[in-house]
Tab-separated table of N, CA and C in Angstrom:
chain	number	residue	atom	x	y	z
A	1373	MET	N	-18.412	-4.731	0.901
A	1373	MET	CA	-17.838	-3.491	0.438
A	1373	MET	C	-17.415	-3.685	-1.007
A	1374	GLU	N	-17.910	-2.782	-1.892
A	1374	GLU	CA	-17.565	-2.917	-3.293
A	1374	GLU	C	-17.578	-1.575	-3.998
A	1375	ILE	N	-16.902	-1.528	-5.115
A	1375	ILE	CA	-16.972	-0.406	-6.038
A	1375	ILE	C	-17.572	-0.982	-7.312
A	1376	ASP	N	-18.677	-0.402	-7.758
A	1376	ASP	CA	-19.356	-0.879	-8.961
A	1376	ASP	C	-19.477	0.294	-9.919
A	1377	THR	N	-18.977	0.142	-11.128
A	1377	THR	CA	-18.970	1.259	-12.090
A	1377	THR	C	-20.373	1.764	-12.398
A	1378	LYS	N	-21.387	0.915	-12.286
A	1378	LYS	CA	-22.738	1.383	-12.597
A	1378	LYS	C	-23.260	2.346	-11.531
A	1379	ASN	N	-22.596	2.411	-10.375
A	1379	ASN	CA	-23.015	3.311	-9.302
A	1379	ASN	C	-22.216	4.606	-9.239
A	1380	ILE	N	-21.394	4.878	-10.245
A	1380	ILE	CA	-20.574	6.092	-10.261
A	1380	ILE	C	-21.123	7.007	-11.353
A	1381	PRO	N	-21.810	8.094	-10.966
A	1381	PRO	CA	-22.521	8.944	-11.937
A	1381	PRO	C	-21.692	9.396	-13.135
A	1382	ALA	N	-20.467	9.865	-12.938
A	1382	ALA	CA	-19.669	10.371	-14.059
A	1382	ALA	C	-19.393	9.264	-15.069
A	1383	ILE	N	-19.112	8.074	-14.585
A	1383	ILE	CA	-18.845	6.951	-15.491
A	1383	ILE	C	-20.140	6.527	-16.172
A	1384	ARG	N	-21.226	6.460	-15.406
A	1384	ARG	CA	-22.515	6.064	-15.976
A	1384	ARG	C	-22.927	7.015	-17.095
A	1385	ARG	N	-22.756	8.341	-16.877
A	1385	ARG	CA	-23.107	9.324	-17.914
A	1385	ARG	C	-22.249	9.134	-19.159
A	1386	THR	N	-20.954	8.899	-18.968
A	1386	THR	CA	-20.062	8.676	-20.118
A	1386	THR	C	-20.504	7.444	-20.898
A	1387	LEU	N	-20.868	6.375	-20.194
A	1387	LEU	CA	-21.306	5.158	-20.857
A	1387	LEU	C	-22.633	5.362	-21.587
A	1388	GLU	N	-23.533	6.163	-21.002
A	1388	GLU	CA	-24.825	6.428	-21.646
A	1388	GLU	C	-24.653	7.209	-22.939
A	1389	VAL	N	-23.721	8.161	-22.952
A	1389	VAL	CA	-23.456	8.947	-24.156
A	1389	VAL	C	-22.903	8.044	-25.259
A	1390	MET	N	-22.143	7.049	-24.857
A	1390	MET	CA	-21.504	6.141	-25.819
A	1390	MET	C	-22.332	4.865	-25.972
A	1391	LYS	N	-23.631	5.003	-26.195
A	1391	LYS	CA	-24.524	3.847	-26.237
A	1391	LYS	C	-24.116	2.797	-27.264
A	1392	ASP	N	-23.434	3.239	-28.314
A	1392	ASP	CA	-23.048	2.291	-29.355
A	1392	ASP	C	-21.767	1.538	-29.012
A	1393	GLY	N	-21.274	1.723	-27.795
A	1393	GLY	CA	-20.140	0.915	-27.356
A	1393	GLY	C	-18.797	1.543	-27.615
A	1394	PRO	N	-17.790	0.771	-27.630
A	1394	PRO	CA	-17.754	-0.689	-27.568
A	1394	PRO	C	-17.682	-1.190	-26.125
A	1395	PHE	N	-18.746	-1.748	-25.620
A	1395	PHE	CA	-18.757	-2.257	-24.265
A	1395	PHE	C	-18.616	-3.766	-24.307
A	1396	THR	N	-17.519	-4.207	-23.802
A	1396	THR	CA	-17.210	-5.632	-23.798
A	1396	THR	C	-16.701	-6.012	-22.418
A	1397	LYS	N	-16.709	-7.279	-22.177
A	1397	LYS	CA	-16.148	-7.771	-20.927
A	1397	LYS	C	-14.672	-7.389	-20.837
A	1398	ALA	N	-13.973	-7.383	-21.963
A	1398	ALA	CA	-12.553	-7.006	-21.973
A	1398	ALA	C	-12.352	-5.567	-21.505
A	1399	LEU	N	-13.231	-4.666	-21.940
A	1399	LEU	CA	-13.156	-3.263	-21.498
A	1399	LEU	C	-13.332	-3.177	-19.990
A	1400	PHE	N	-14.349	-3.863	-19.465
A	1400	PHE	CA	-14.597	-3.779	-18.027
A	1400	PHE	C	-13.541	-4.541	-17.225
A	1401	ASN	N	-12.930	-5.552	-17.804
A	1401	ASN	CA	-11.767	-6.183	-17.151
A	1401	ASN	C	-10.626	-5.180	-17.030
A	1402	GLU	N	-10.388	-4.413	-18.091
A	1402	GLU	CA	-9.331	-3.398	-18.066
A	1402	GLU	C	-9.621	-2.342	-16.987
A	1403	ILE	N	-10.872	-1.930	-16.882
A	1403	ILE	CA	-11.260	-0.952	-15.859
A	1403	ILE	C	-11.081	-1.550	-14.464
A	1404	GLY	N	-11.484	-2.798	-14.272
A	1404	GLY	CA	-11.325	-3.458	-12.970
A	1404	GLY	C	-9.871	-3.553	-12.556
A	1405	LEU	N	-9.018	-3.943	-13.497
A	1405	LEU	CA	-7.586	-4.015	-13.215
A	1405	LEU	C	-7.036	-2.629	-12.866
A	1406	TYR	N	-7.474	-1.612	-13.604
A	1406	TYR	CA	-7.032	-0.235	-13.335
A	1406	TYR	C	-7.422	0.187	-11.908
A	1407	ILE	N	-8.671	-0.047	-11.530
A	1407	ILE	CA	-9.142	0.347	-10.191
A	1407	ILE	C	-8.334	-0.393	-9.121
A	1408	ARG	N	-8.207	-1.702	-9.270
A	1408	ARG	CA	-7.486	-2.511	-8.282
A	1408	ARG	C	-6.037	-2.048	-8.164
A	1409	THR	N	-5.395	-1.794	-9.292
A	1409	THR	CA	-3.998	-1.360	-9.294
A	1409	THR	C	-3.830	-0.004	-8.623
A	1410	ARG	N	-4.736	0.930	-8.907
A	1410	ARG	CA	-4.666	2.268	-8.284
A	1410	ARG	C	-4.798	2.163	-6.763
A	1411	ILE	N	-5.741	1.363	-6.293
A	1411	ILE	CA	-5.953	1.227	-4.846
A	1411	ILE	C	-4.730	0.594	-4.187
A	1412	ILE	N	-4.205	-0.464	-4.775
A	1412	ILE	CA	-3.032	-1.137	-4.199
A	1412	ILE	C	-1.821	-0.205	-4.183
A	1413	ALA	N	-1.590	0.506	-5.277
A	1413	ALA	CA	-0.412	1.378	-5.351
A	1413	ALA	C	-0.448	2.462	-4.288
A	1414	ARG	N	-1.550	3.157	-4.182
A	1414	ARG	CA	-1.557	4.258	-3.203
A	1414	ARG	C	-1.575	3.737	-1.773
A	1415	THR	N	-2.255	2.612	-1.522
A	1415	THR	CA	-2.264	2.035	-0.175
A	1415	THR	C	-0.856	1.603	0.220
A	1416	SER	N	-0.120	1.038	-0.709
A	1416	SER	CA	1.255	0.603	-0.433
A	1416	SER	C	2.160	1.761	-0.043
A	1417	PHE	N	1.831	2.953	-0.541
A	1417	PHE	CA	2.600	4.151	-0.186
A	1417	PHE	C	2.022	4.877	1.028
A	1418	GLY	N	1.021	4.259	1.677
A	1418	GLY	CA	0.450	4.847	2.887
A	1418	GLY	C	-0.450	6.030	2.626
A	1419	LYS	N	-1.137	6.036	1.483
A	1419	LYS	CA	-1.992	7.168	1.106
A	1419	LYS	C	-3.443	6.734	0.961
A	1420	ASP	N	-4.369	7.653	1.304
A	1420	ASP	CA	-5.784	7.374	1.113
A	1420	ASP	C	-6.197	7.744	-0.310
A	1421	TYR	N	-7.482	7.672	-0.592
A	1421	TYR	CA	-7.940	7.919	-1.960
A	1421	TYR	C	-7.719	9.365	-2.403
A	1422	GLN	N	-7.543	10.278	-1.456
A	1422	GLN	CA	-7.267	11.682	-1.785
A	1422	GLN	C	-5.763	11.968	-1.781
A	1423	ASN	N	-4.964	10.915	-1.693
A	1423	ASN	CA	-3.510	10.998	-1.686
A	1423	ASN	C	-2.954	11.647	-0.417
A	1424	LYS	N	-3.715	11.577	0.657
A	1424	LYS	CA	-3.265	12.083	1.963
A	1424	LYS	C	-2.713	10.914	2.765
A	1425	PRO	N	-1.659	11.147	3.564
A	1425	PRO	CA	-1.094	10.057	4.370
A	1425	PRO	C	-2.125	9.490	5.345
A	1426	PHE	N	-2.077	8.173	5.526
A	1426	PHE	CA	-2.942	7.533	6.516
A	1426	PHE	C	-2.559	7.999	7.911
A	1427	ILE	N	-3.539	7.995	8.813
A	1427	ILE	CA	-3.219	8.277	10.209
A	1427	ILE	C	-2.356	7.132	10.733
A	1428	PRO	N	-1.480	7.400	11.693
A	1428	PRO	CA	-0.594	6.341	12.207
A	1428	PRO	C	-1.384	5.198	12.854
A	1429	TYR	N	-0.738	4.030	12.913
A	1429	TYR	CA	-1.318	2.917	13.653
A	1429	TYR	C	-1.417	3.315	15.127
A	1430	SER	N	-2.369	2.728	15.831
A	1430	SER	CA	-2.463	2.975	17.274
A	1430	SER	C	-1.187	2.453	17.927
A	1431	PRO	N	-0.791	3.022	19.081
A	1431	PRO	CA	0.426	2.543	19.752
A	1431	PRO	C	0.397	1.036	20.024
A	1432	LYS	N	-0.764	0.526	20.424
A	1432	LYS	CA	-0.880	-0.897	20.732
A	1432	LYS	C	-0.665	-1.742	19.466
A	1433	TYR	N	-1.282	-1.350	18.357
A	1433	TYR	CA	-1.131	-2.122	17.118
A	1433	TYR	C	0.281	-1.959	16.544
A	1434	ALA	N	0.844	-0.767	16.661
A	1434	ALA	CA	2.224	-0.554	16.188
A	1434	ALA	C	3.188	-1.465	16.953
A	1435	GLU	N	2.967	-1.610	18.246
A	1435	GLU	CA	3.806	-2.499	19.052
A	1435	GLU	C	3.636	-3.955	18.595
A	1436	PHE	N	2.392	-4.355	18.323
A	1436	PHE	CA	2.116	-5.702	17.823
A	1436	PHE	C	2.843	-5.946	16.505
A	1437	ARG	N	2.769	-4.992	15.600
A	1437	ARG	CA	3.451	-5.122	14.305
A	1437	ARG	C	4.967	-5.229	14.509
A	1438	PHE	N	5.496	-4.374	15.364
A	1438	PHE	CA	6.930	-4.365	15.624
A	1438	PHE	C	7.398	-5.722	16.163
A	1439	LYS	N	6.626	-6.280	17.095
A	1439	LYS	CA	6.976	-7.579	17.681
A	1439	LYS	C	6.962	-8.699	16.648
A	1440	HIS	N	6.196	-8.512	15.582
A	1440	HIS	CA	6.108	-9.516	14.516
A	1440	HIS	C	6.988	-9.170	13.316
A	1441	GLY	N	7.904	-8.195	13.514
A	1441	GLY	CA	8.852	-7.853	12.466
A	1441	GLY	C	8.256	-7.099	11.294
A	1442	ARG	N	7.128	-6.463	11.514
A	1442	ARG	CA	6.472	-5.701	10.447
A	1442	ARG	C	6.739	-4.215	10.640
A	1443	PRO	N	6.849	-3.461	9.544
A	1443	PRO	CA	7.065	-2.014	9.679
A	1443	PRO	C	5.846	-1.335	10.295
A	1444	THR	N	6.117	-0.249	10.971
A	1444	THR	CA	5.015	0.510	11.584
A	1444	THR	C	4.764	1.821	10.844
A	1445	ALA	N	5.645	2.173	9.923
A	1445	ALA	CA	5.459	3.375	9.108
A	1445	ALA	C	6.144	3.158	7.770
A	1446	PRO	N	5.630	3.629	6.675
A	1446	PRO	CA	4.316	4.254	6.606
A	1446	PRO	C	3.216	3.212	6.802
A	1447	VAL	N	2.077	3.677	7.211
A	1447	VAL	CA	0.914	2.814	7.393
A	1447	VAL	C	0.477	2.345	6.006
A	1448	ASP	N	0.544	1.036	5.776
A	1448	ASP	CA	0.203	0.526	4.443
A	1448	ASP	C	-0.914	-0.528	4.466
A	1449	LEU	N	-1.505	-0.755	5.628
A	1449	LEU	CA	-2.623	-1.690	5.813
A	1449	LEU	C	-2.283	-3.124	5.414
A	1450	GLN	N	-1.009	-3.449	5.409
A	1450	GLN	CA	-0.605	-4.796	5.014
A	1450	GLN	C	0.190	-5.464	6.129
A	1451	PHE	N	-0.348	-6.552	6.614
A	1451	PHE	CA	0.391	-7.350	7.581
A	1451	PHE	C	0.972	-8.565	6.861
A	1452	THR	N	0.097	-9.330	6.220
A	1452	THR	CA	0.562	-10.472	5.419
A	1452	THR	C	0.569	-10.127	3.931
A	1453	GLY	N	-0.164	-9.095	3.548
A	1453	GLY	CA	-0.295	-8.739	2.136
A	1453	GLY	C	-1.480	-9.409	1.465
A	1454	ASP	N	-2.155	-10.295	2.185
A	1454	ASP	CA	-3.257	-11.049	1.587
A	1454	ASP	C	-4.500	-10.214	1.305
A	1455	MET	N	-4.816	-9.253	2.170
A	1455	MET	CA	-6.041	-8.472	1.978
A	1455	MET	C	-6.031	-7.766	0.622
A	1456	LEU	N	-4.884	-7.216	0.226
A	1456	LEU	CA	-4.792	-6.520	-1.052
A	1456	LEU	C	-4.293	-7.438	-2.172
A	1457	GLY	N	-4.000	-8.682	-1.844
A	1457	GLY	CA	-3.560	-9.646	-2.855
A	1457	GLY	C	-4.738	-10.182	-3.650
A	1458	PRO	N	-4.469	-11.013	-4.648
A	1458	PRO	CA	-5.535	-11.513	-5.515
A	1458	PRO	C	-6.578	-12.373	-4.806
A	1459	SER	N	-6.224	-12.976	-3.675
A	1459	SER	CA	-7.231	-13.750	-2.942
A	1459	SER	C	-8.060	-12.863	-2.023
A	1460	GLY	N	-7.651	-11.585	-1.889
A	1460	GLY	CA	-8.369	-10.660	-1.015
A	1460	GLY	C	-9.208	-9.653	-1.775
A	1461	MET	N	-8.565	-8.812	-2.581
A	1461	MET	CA	-9.288	-7.825	-3.381
A	1461	MET	C	-9.273	-8.289	-4.831
A	1462	THR	N	-10.437	-8.358	-5.412
A	1462	THR	CA	-10.536	-8.847	-6.781
A	1462	THR	C	-11.615	-8.064	-7.513
A	1463	TYR	N	-11.898	-8.456	-8.732
A	1463	TYR	CA	-12.957	-7.802	-9.497
A	1463	TYR	C	-13.660	-8.813	-10.381
A	1464	ASN	N	-14.900	-8.467	-10.734
A	1464	ASN	CA	-15.709	-9.318	-11.591
A	1464	ASN	C	-16.302	-8.440	-12.678
A	1465	ALA	N	-15.936	-8.714	-13.917
A	1465	ALA	CA	-16.391	-7.914	-15.048
A	1465	ALA	C	-17.463	-8.654	-15.843
A	1466	THR	N	-18.406	-7.870	-16.371
A	1466	THR	CA	-19.389	-8.367	-17.330
A	1466	THR	C	-19.270	-7.470	-18.561
A	1467	ASP	N	-20.176	-7.608	-19.487
A	1467	ASP	CA	-20.127	-6.735	-20.664
A	1467	ASP	C	-20.830	-5.403	-20.430
A	1468	SER	N	-21.244	-5.139	-19.173
A	1468	SER	CA	-21.890	-3.853	-18.889
A	1468	SER	C	-21.358	-3.137	-17.653
A	1469	ASN	N	-20.568	-3.800	-16.832
A	1469	ASN	CA	-19.987	-3.145	-15.660
A	1469	ASN	C	-18.910	-4.016	-15.026
A	1470	VAL	N	-18.269	-3.461	-13.994
A	1470	VAL	CA	-17.282	-4.223	-13.228
A	1470	VAL	C	-17.479	-3.901	-11.754
A	1471	ARG	N	-17.361	-4.921	-10.922
A	1471	ARG	CA	-17.406	-4.778	-9.465
A	1471	ARG	C	-16.025	-5.098	-8.924
A	1472	VAL	N	-15.494	-4.222	-8.081
A	1472	VAL	CA	-14.239	-4.469	-7.378
A	1472	VAL	C	-14.636	-4.685	-5.923
A	1473	PHE	N	-14.141	-5.775	-5.319
A	1473	PHE	CA	-14.622	-6.127	-3.987
A	1473	PHE	C	-13.597	-6.960	-3.235
A	1474	PHE	N	-13.855	-7.127	-1.948
A	1474	PHE	CA	-13.024	-7.977	-1.097
A	1474	PHE	C	-13.745	-9.297	-0.881
A	1475	THR	N	-12.984	-10.372	-0.876
A	1475	THR	CA	-13.553	-11.706	-0.770
A	1475	THR	C	-13.802	-12.106	0.685
A	1476	ALA	N	-14.495	-13.207	0.842
A	1476	ALA	CA	-14.738	-13.783	2.164
A	1476	ALA	C	-13.625	-14.758	2.544
A	1477	ASN	N	-12.552	-14.803	1.747
A	1477	ASN	CA	-11.407	-15.654	2.075
A	1477	ASN	C	-10.719	-15.144	3.341
A	1478	LYS	N	-9.974	-16.012	3.968
A	1478	LYS	CA	-9.203	-15.656	5.162
A	1478	LYS	C	-7.744	-16.039	4.963
A	1479	THR	N	-6.875	-15.253	5.572
A	1479	THR	CA	-5.468	-15.649	5.644
A	1479	THR	C	-5.396	-16.795	6.649
A	1480	PRO	N	-4.705	-17.892	6.318
A	1480	PRO	CA	-4.608	-18.993	7.284
A	1480	PRO	C	-4.139	-18.499	8.655
A	1481	GLY	N	-4.822	-18.966	9.677
A	1481	GLY	CA	-4.463	-18.598	11.046
A	1481	GLY	C	-5.117	-17.319	11.544
A	1482	THR	N	-5.976	-16.699	10.728
A	1482	THR	CA	-6.676	-15.488	11.166
A	1482	THR	C	-8.173	-15.750	11.257
A	1483	LYS	N	-8.847	-14.896	11.998
A	1483	LYS	CA	-10.290	-15.052	12.186
A	1483	LYS	C	-11.103	-14.219	11.208
A	1484	ALA	N	-10.590	-13.067	10.834
A	1484	ALA	CA	-11.358	-12.141	10.001
A	1484	ALA	C	-11.182	-12.440	8.512
A	1485	THR	N	-12.260	-12.255	7.757
A	1485	THR	CA	-12.169	-12.383	6.299
A	1485	THR	C	-11.509	-11.125	5.741
A	1486	HIS	N	-11.099	-11.191	4.479
A	1486	HIS	CA	-10.509	-10.010	3.844
A	1486	HIS	C	-11.544	-8.880	3.775
A	1487	ALA	N	-12.797	-9.221	3.525
A	1487	ALA	CA	-13.850	-8.203	3.485
A	1487	ALA	C	-14.008	-7.537	4.850
A	1488	GLU	N	-13.944	-8.305	5.915
A	1488	GLU	CA	-14.062	-7.744	7.264
A	1488	GLU	C	-12.870	-6.847	7.590
A	1489	LYS	N	-11.668	-7.290	7.214
A	1489	LYS	CA	-10.475	-6.471	7.468
A	1489	LYS	C	-10.552	-5.153	6.689
A	1490	ALA	N	-10.993	-5.235	5.434
A	1490	ALA	CA	-11.116	-4.024	4.616
A	1490	ALA	C	-12.141	-3.072	5.220
A	1491	TYR	N	-13.268	-3.618	5.657
A	1491	TYR	CA	-14.312	-2.786	6.266
A	1491	TYR	C	-13.762	-2.090	7.512
A	1492	TYR	N	-13.067	-2.823	8.361
A	1492	TYR	CA	-12.493	-2.247	9.581
A	1492	TYR	C	-11.488	-1.148	9.232
A	1493	ASN	N	-10.604	-1.413	8.293
A	1493	ASN	CA	-9.603	-0.413	7.899
A	1493	ASN	C	-10.246	0.831	7.292
A	1494	GLN	N	-11.303	0.628	6.528
A	1494	GLN	CA	-11.983	1.738	5.860
A	1494	GLN	C	-12.582	2.726	6.870
A	1495	GLN	N	-12.870	2.267	8.071
A	1495	GLN	CA	-13.472	3.130	9.090
A	1495	GLN	C	-12.542	4.270	9.513
A	1496	THR	N	-11.239	4.023	9.510
A	1496	THR	CA	-10.290	5.048	9.944
A	1496	THR	C	-9.374	5.544	8.830
A	1497	ARG	N	-9.281	4.787	7.755
A	1497	ARG	CA	-8.387	5.156	6.645
A	1497	ARG	C	-9.108	4.865	5.331
A	1498	THR	N	-9.607	5.894	4.693
A	1498	THR	CA	-10.420	5.714	3.488
A	1498	THR	C	-9.528	5.385	2.291
A	1499	PHE	N	-9.364	4.098	2.057
A	1499	PHE	CA	-8.499	3.652	0.960
A	1499	PHE	C	-9.298	3.043	-0.184
A	1500	PHE	N	-10.472	2.504	0.111
A	1500	PHE	CA	-11.263	1.790	-0.890
A	1500	PHE	C	-12.354	2.713	-1.431
A	1501	ARG	N	-11.893	3.629	-2.260
A	1501	ARG	CA	-12.785	4.618	-2.856
A	1501	ARG	C	-12.062	5.197	-4.060
A	1502	LEU	N	-12.821	5.663	-5.029
A	1502	LEU	CA	-12.212	6.241	-6.218
A	1502	LEU	C	-12.043	7.746	-6.058
A	1503	SER	N	-10.888	8.232	-6.449
A	1503	SER	CA	-10.632	9.673	-6.456
A	1503	SER	C	-11.131	10.248	-7.781
A	1504	LYS	N	-11.164	11.556	-7.858
A	1504	LYS	CA	-11.512	12.207	-9.126
A	1504	LYS	C	-10.527	11.782	-10.210
A	1505	ARG	N	-9.263	11.672	-9.853
A	1505	ARG	CA	-8.233	11.251	-10.812
A	1505	ARG	C	-8.489	9.816	-11.299
A	1506	ASP	N	-8.919	8.948	-10.387
A	1506	ASP	CA	-9.247	7.567	-10.774
A	1506	ASP	C	-10.390	7.561	-11.788
A	1507	ILE	N	-11.425	8.344	-11.505
A	1507	ILE	CA	-12.587	8.397	-12.395
A	1507	ILE	C	-12.185	8.969	-13.754
A	1508	GLU	N	-11.350	9.990	-13.749
A	1508	GLU	CA	-10.851	10.540	-15.024
A	1508	GLU	C	-10.079	9.482	-15.799
A	1509	GLY	N	-9.282	8.676	-15.100
A	1509	GLY	CA	-8.539	7.602	-15.751
A	1509	GLY	C	-9.465	6.562	-16.366
A	1510	ILE	N	-10.524	6.224	-15.643
A	1510	ILE	CA	-11.506	5.267	-16.169
A	1510	ILE	C	-12.176	5.835	-17.415
A	1511	MET	N	-12.539	7.104	-17.360
A	1511	MET	CA	-13.192	7.727	-18.506
A	1511	MET	C	-12.251	7.769	-19.712
A	1512	LEU	N	-10.960	7.974	-19.478
A	1512	LEU	CA	-9.995	7.936	-20.578
A	1512	LEU	C	-9.903	6.538	-21.196
A	1513	ILE	N	-9.951	5.513	-20.343
A	1513	ILE	CA	-9.946	4.138	-20.855
A	1513	ILE	C	-11.163	3.914	-21.744
A	1514	VAL	N	-12.338	4.310	-21.253
A	1514	VAL	CA	-13.576	4.126	-22.026
A	1514	VAL	C	-13.504	4.908	-23.337
A	1515	GLN	N	-13.093	6.169	-23.254
A	1515	GLN	CA	-13.050	7.007	-24.453
A	1515	GLN	C	-12.014	6.526	-25.470
A	1516	SER	N	-10.947	5.887	-24.977
A	1516	SER	CA	-9.929	5.378	-25.903
A	1516	SER	C	-10.463	4.224	-26.750
A	1517	LYS	N	-11.519	3.601	-26.293
A	1517	LYS	CA	-12.121	2.474	-27.023
A	1517	LYS	C	-13.237	2.934	-27.954
A	1518	ARG	N	-13.587	4.186	-27.871
A	1518	ARG	CA	-14.721	4.720	-28.633
A	1518	ARG	C	-14.468	4.628	-30.130
A	1519	LYS	N	-15.509	4.240	-30.823
A	1519	LYS	CA	-15.453	4.190	-32.288
A	1519	LYS	C	-15.941	5.527	-32.820
A	1520	ASP	N	-15.115	6.216	-33.574
A	1520	ASP	CA	-15.527	7.510	-34.125
A	1520	ASP	C	-16.050	7.378	-35.528
């Protein structure tokens, strides 16, 4: 599961119009950090990419969380915090694009990788996706670097 700027039409069109750059790894690092930060912030507040509240945890999982001293509301998709931490969700920038993705790392003592946990969560709570506002923010970052 990944978000790649080269696969987002609005961003791709903006980049094509600005053929003379400035496209650098630093620019795409800034975009990657922006995407990662937006996803973490809204997920922490229990919101999906459209800023709608996540559906509640199932009764069985809520009970499991409660027994382990974890909150059951708002739904924030964080048990240990590792999936959305730097060892779980990260990004890789080049001088032409950035990929935001979940790693194959595991939290010690668990069976599922961060990528597997993200995929499972994405099935019922769409958190790993860019909103129109996110794309507008990315375009503002790109345009702020434009040489006039």
